[in-house]
GROMACS .gro file of C-alpha atoms in nm:
model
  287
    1UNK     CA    1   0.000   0.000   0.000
    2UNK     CA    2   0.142   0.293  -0.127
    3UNK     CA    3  -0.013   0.531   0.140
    4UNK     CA    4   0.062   0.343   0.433
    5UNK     CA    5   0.215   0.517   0.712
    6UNK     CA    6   0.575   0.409   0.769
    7UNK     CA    7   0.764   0.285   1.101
    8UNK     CA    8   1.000   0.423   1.257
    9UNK     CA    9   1.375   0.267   1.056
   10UNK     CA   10   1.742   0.315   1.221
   11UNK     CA   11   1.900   0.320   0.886
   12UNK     CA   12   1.723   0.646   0.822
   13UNK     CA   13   1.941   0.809   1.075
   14UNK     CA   14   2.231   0.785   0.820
   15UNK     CA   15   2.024   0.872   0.485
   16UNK     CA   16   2.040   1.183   0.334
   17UNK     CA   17   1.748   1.045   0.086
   18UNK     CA   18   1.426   0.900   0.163
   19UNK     CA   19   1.151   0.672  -0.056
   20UNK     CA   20   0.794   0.593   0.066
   21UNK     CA   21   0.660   0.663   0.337
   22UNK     CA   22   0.873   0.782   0.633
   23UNK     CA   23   0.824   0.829   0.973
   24UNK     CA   24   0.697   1.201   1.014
   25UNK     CA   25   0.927   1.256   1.377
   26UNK     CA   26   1.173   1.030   1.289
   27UNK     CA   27   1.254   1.222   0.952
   28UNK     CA   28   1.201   1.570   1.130
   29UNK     CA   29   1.472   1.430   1.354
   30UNK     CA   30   1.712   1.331   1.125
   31UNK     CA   31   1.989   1.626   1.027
   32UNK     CA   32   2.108   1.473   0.763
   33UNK     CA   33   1.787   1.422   0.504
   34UNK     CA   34   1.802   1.633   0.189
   35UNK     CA   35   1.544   1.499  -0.029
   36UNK     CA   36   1.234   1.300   0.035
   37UNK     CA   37   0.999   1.144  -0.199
   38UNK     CA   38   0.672   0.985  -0.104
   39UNK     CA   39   0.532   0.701  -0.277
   40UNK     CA   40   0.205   0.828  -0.317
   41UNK     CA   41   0.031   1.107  -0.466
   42UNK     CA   42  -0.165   1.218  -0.161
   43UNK     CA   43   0.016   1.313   0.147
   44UNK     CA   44  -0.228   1.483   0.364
   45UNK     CA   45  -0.044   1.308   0.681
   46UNK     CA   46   0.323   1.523   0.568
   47UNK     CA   47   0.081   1.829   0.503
   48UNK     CA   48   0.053   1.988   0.836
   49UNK     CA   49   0.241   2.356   0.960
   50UNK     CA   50   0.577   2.184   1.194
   51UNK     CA   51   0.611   1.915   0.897
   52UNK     CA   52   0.665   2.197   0.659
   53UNK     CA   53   0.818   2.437   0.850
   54UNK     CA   54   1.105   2.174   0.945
   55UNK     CA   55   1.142   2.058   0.628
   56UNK     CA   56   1.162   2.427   0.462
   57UNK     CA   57   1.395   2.559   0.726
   58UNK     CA   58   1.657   2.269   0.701
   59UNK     CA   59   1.649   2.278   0.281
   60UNK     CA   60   1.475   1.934   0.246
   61UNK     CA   61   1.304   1.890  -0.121
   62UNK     CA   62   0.971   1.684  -0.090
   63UNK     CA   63   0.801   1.525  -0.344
   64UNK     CA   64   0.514   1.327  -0.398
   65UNK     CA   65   0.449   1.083  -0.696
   66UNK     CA   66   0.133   1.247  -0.881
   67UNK     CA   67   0.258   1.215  -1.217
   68UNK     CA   68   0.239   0.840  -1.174
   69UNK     CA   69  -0.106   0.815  -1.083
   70UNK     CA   70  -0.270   1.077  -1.324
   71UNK     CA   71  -0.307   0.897  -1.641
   72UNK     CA   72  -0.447   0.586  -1.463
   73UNK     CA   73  -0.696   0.786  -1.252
   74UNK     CA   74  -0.770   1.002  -1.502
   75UNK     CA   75  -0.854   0.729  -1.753
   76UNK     CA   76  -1.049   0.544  -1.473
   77UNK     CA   77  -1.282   0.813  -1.481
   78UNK     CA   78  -1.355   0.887  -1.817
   79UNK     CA   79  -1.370   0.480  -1.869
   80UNK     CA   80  -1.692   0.555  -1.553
   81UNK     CA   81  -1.786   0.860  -1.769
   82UNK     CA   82  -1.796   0.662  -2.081
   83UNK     CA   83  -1.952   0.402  -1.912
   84UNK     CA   84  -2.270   0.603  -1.757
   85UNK     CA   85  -2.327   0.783  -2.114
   86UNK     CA   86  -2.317   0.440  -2.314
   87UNK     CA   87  -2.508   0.286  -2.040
   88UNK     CA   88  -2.203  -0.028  -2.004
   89UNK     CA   89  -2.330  -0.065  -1.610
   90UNK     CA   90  -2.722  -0.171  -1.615
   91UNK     CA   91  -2.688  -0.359  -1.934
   92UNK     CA   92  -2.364  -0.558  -1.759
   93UNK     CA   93  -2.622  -0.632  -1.466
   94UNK     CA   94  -2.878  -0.744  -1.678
   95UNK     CA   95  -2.647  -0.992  -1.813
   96UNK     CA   96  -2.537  -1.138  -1.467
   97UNK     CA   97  -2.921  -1.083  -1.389
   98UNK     CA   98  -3.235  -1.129  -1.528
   99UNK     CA   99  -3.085  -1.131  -1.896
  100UNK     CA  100  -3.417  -0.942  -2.065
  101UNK     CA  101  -3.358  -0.737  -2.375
  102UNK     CA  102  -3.289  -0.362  -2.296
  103UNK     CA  103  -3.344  -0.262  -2.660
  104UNK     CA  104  -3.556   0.018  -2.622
  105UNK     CA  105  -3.483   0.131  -2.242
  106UNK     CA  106  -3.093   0.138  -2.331
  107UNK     CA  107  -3.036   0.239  -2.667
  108UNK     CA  108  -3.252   0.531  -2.679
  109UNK     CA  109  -3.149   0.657  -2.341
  110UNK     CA  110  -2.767   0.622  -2.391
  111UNK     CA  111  -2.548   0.937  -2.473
  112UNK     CA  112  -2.189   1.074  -2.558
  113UNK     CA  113  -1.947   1.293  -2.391
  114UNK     CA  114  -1.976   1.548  -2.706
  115UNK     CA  115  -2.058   1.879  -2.596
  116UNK     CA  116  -2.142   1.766  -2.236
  117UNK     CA  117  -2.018   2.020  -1.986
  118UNK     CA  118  -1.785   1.883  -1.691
  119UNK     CA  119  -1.697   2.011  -1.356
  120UNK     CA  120  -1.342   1.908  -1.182
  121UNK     CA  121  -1.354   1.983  -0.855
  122UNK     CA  122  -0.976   2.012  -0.771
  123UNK     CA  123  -0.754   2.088  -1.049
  124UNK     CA  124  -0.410   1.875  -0.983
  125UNK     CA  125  -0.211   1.675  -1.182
  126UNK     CA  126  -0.553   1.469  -1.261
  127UNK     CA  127  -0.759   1.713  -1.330
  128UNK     CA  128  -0.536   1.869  -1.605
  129UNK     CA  129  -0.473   1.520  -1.725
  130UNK     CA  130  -0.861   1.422  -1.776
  131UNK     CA  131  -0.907   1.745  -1.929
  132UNK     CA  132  -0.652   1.716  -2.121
  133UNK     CA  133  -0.823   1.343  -2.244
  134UNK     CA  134  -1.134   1.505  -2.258
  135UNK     CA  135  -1.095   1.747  -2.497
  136UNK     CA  136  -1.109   1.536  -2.821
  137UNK     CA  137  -1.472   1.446  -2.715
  138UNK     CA  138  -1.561   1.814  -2.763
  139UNK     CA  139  -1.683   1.877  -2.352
  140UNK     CA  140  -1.701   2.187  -2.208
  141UNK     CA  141  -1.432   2.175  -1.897
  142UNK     CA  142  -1.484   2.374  -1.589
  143UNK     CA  143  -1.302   2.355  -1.343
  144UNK     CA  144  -1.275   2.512  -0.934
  145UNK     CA  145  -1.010   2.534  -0.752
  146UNK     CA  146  -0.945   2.817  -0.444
  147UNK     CA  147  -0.728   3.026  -0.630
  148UNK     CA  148  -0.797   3.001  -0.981
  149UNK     CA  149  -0.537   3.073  -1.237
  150UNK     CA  150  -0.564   3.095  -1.647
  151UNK     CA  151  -0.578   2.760  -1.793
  152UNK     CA  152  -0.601   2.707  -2.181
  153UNK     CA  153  -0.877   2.501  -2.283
  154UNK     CA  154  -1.053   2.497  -1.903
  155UNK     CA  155  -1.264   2.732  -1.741
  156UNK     CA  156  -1.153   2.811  -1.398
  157UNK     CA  157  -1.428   2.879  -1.146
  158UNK     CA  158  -1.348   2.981  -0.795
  159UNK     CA  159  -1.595   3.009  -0.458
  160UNK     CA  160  -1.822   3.273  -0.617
  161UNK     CA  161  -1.883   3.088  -0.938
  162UNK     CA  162  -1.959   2.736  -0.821
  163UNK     CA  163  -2.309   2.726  -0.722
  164UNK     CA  164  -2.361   2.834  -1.104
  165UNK     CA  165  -2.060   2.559  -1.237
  166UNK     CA  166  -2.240   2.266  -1.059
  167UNK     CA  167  -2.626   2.357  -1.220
  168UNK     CA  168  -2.465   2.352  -1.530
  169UNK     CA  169  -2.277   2.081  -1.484
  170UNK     CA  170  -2.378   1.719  -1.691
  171UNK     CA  171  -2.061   1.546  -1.471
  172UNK     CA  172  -1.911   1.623  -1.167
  173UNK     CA  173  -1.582   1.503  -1.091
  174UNK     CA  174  -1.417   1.543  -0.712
  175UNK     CA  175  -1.045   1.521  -0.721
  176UNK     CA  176  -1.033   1.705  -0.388
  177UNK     CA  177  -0.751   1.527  -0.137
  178UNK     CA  178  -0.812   1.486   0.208
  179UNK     CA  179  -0.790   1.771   0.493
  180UNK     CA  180  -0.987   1.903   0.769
  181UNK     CA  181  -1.084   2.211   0.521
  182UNK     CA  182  -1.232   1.935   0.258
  183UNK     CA  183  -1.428   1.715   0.496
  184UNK     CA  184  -1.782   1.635   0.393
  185UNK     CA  185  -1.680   1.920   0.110
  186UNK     CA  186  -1.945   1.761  -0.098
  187UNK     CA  187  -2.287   1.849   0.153
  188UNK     CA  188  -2.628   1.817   0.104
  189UNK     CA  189  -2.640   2.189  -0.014
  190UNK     CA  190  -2.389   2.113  -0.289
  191UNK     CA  191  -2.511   1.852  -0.422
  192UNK     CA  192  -2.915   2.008  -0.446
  193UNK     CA  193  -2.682   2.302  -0.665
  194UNK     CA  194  -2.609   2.010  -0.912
  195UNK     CA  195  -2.863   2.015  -1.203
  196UNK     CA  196  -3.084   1.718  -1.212
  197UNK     CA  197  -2.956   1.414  -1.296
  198UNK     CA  198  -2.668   1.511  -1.356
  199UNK     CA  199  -2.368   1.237  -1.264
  200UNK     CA  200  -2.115   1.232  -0.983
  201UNK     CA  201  -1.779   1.080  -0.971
  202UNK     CA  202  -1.519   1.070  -0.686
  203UNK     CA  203  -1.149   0.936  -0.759
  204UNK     CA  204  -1.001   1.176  -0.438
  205UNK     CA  205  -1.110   1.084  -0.101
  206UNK     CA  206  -1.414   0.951   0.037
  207UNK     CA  207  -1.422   1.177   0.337
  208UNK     CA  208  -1.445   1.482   0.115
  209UNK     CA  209  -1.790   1.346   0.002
  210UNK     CA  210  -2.134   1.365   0.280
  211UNK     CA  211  -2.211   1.002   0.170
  212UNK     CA  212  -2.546   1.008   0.360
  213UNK     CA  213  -2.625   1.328   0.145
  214UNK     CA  214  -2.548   1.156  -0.172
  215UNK     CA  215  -2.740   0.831  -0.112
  216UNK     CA  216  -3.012   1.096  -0.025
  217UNK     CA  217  -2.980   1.262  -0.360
  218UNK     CA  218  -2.939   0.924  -0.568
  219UNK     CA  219  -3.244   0.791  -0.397
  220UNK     CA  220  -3.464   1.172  -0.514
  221UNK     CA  221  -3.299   1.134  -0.841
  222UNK     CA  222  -3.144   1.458  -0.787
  223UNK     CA  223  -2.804   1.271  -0.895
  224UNK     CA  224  -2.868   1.081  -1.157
  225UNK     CA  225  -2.620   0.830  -1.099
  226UNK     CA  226  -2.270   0.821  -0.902
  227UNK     CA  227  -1.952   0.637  -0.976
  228UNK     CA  228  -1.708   0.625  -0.658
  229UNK     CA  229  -1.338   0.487  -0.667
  230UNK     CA  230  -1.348   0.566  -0.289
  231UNK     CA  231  -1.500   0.580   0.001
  232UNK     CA  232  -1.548   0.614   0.361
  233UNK     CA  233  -1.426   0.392   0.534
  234UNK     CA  234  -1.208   0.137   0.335
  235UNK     CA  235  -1.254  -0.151   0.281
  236UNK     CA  236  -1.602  -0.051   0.249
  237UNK     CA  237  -1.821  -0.332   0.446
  238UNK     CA  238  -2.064  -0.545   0.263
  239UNK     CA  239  -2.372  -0.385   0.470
  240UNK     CA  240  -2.284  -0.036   0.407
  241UNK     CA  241  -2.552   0.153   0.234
  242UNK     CA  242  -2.359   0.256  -0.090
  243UNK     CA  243  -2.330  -0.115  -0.201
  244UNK     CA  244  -2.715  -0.096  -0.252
  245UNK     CA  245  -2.767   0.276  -0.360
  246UNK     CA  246  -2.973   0.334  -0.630
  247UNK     CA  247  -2.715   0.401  -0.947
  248UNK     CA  248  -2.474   0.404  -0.776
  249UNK     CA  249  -2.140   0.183  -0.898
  250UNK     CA  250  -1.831   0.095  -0.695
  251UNK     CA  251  -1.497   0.066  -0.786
  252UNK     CA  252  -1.260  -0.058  -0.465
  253UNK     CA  253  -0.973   0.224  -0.488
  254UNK     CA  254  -0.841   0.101  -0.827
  255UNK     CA  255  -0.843   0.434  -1.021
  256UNK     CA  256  -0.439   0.493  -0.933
  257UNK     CA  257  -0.321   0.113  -0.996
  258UNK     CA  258  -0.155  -0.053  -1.296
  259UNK     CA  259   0.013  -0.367  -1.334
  260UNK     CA  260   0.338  -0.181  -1.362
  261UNK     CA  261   0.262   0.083  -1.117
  262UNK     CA  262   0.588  -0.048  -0.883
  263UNK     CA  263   0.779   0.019  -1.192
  264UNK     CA  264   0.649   0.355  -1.280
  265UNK     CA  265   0.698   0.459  -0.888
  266UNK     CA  266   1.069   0.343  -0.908
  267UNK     CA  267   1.159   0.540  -1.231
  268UNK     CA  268   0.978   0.884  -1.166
  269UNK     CA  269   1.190   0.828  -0.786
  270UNK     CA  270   1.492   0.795  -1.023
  271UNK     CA  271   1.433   1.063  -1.268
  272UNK     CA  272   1.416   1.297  -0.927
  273UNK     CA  273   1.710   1.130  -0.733
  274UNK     CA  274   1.929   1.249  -1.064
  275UNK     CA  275   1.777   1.613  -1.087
  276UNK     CA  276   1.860   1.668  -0.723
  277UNK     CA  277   2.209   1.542  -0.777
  278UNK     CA  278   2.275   1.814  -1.068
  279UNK     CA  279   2.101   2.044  -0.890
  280UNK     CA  280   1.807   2.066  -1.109
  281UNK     CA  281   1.382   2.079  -1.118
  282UNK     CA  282   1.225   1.805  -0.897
  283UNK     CA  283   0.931   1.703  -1.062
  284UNK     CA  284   0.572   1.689  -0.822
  285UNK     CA  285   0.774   1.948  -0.531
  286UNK     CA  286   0.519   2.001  -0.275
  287UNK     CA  287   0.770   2.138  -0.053
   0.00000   0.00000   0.00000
């Protein structure tokens, strides 16, 4: 598990790099650490004000490993966007199911992503990757973040402008990562701003997301359907509620993985460990 918290290790005493996961103390501690890079794109645990001010104060480069997981997560969710528009999910659980033929309840209620207008909330290295896979489809990408900047192609929308971003919105994405400022981010009142029907997809965290309040709005039809890569907690247990939510389908934290994800984590760690030596950008710097 890429985002599991790390033990305390002697040998980082003596390292003056680190790669995973280390011990928050322990690598404050340690004088002789120039460059960490976490395994993982989150790192909500390393984000806090003595982490930072420790590691800014002594010189220490800190990077995180987005770039590996944006394509996969990013293609995850247009493969659930795809899916939902072509209506892939209730004609895959007619076949396990009652196997009756969806002619005219399918194929005259399926879709396309052409000229659909999408809303990323969070714009990271995900967020400008799915945009960027987007845009061949001919969607309309919005996008709010807390302080917006110019983006080609996307329209930034901060505070102000989201009430009016979500009604428009046919998909609503969450990238948002996990911090006491995001929890429950996506309420009850956000989610009556979204027009009707439209969908909902989260590939951040499940605690940014009031899950009561969108089993709520799945069951009023207010979301039309919802596609979650996570959830809260995990492993999600077989009696919880979102199993048997109307529309809604359940991926179990897969959106980041690949079969050569190991691989991918070792050579973007490699690609930094030789730009630090020559003194030169570090790639996903988050501090």
């Amino acid at each position: 598990m890429v985002l599991a918290a790390g033990g305390a290790d002697p040998t980082l005493e003596e390292a003056e790099v680190a790669f995973g996961q280390p011990d928050i103390a322990q690598a404050m501690a340690c004088p002789r650490l120039k460059f960490i890079e976490l395994s993982s794109a989150g790192y909500t645990r390393y984000d806090r004000g003595d982490f930072r001010t420790n590691m800014q104060g002594r010189g220490v480069a800190v990077t995180n490993a987005s770039q590996v997981f944006a394509d996969p997560c990013a293609q995850h969710v247009l493969a659930q966007m795809l899916a939902l528009e072509r209506n892939l999910p209730v004609q895959l659980r007619n076949q396990d199911g009652p196997r009756e033929w969806r002619y005219l309840e399918d194929r005259f209620t399926n879709g396309t992503l052409t000229r659909r207008r999408v809303l990323l909330l969070g714009y990271g290295a995900i967020g400008r990757r799915l945009a960027a896979l987007l845009q061949p489809f001919g969607t309309q990408v919005s996008a709010y973040r807390r302080t917006p900047g110019a983006e080609a192609g996307v329209t930034m929308v901060d505070a102000a402008g989201l009430p009016a971003a979500l009604a428009a919105a046919d998909h609503v994405v969450n990238i948002l990562p996990d911090s006491p400022a995001t929890t429950g981010w996506m309420s009850a009142a956000r989610f009556a701003q979204m027009k009707p029907g439209a969908r909902f997809y989260n590939i951040g965290r499940g605690t940014t997301v009031d899950q009561p309040a969108l089993i709520a709005a799945l069951i009023s039809g207010q979301v039309g359907a919802a596609y979650l890569d996570v959830m809260d907690p995990e492993p999600l247990p077989p009696t919880h509620p979102l199993w048997s939510a109307p529309n809604c389908f359940i991926t179990c934290h897969i959106g980041g993985g690949t079969r050569d994800q190991d691989e991918n984590l070792a050579a973007h760690f490699l690609a930094n460990l030789a730009a630090f030596g020559r003194g030169g950008t570090l790639t996903d710097r988050i501090m």
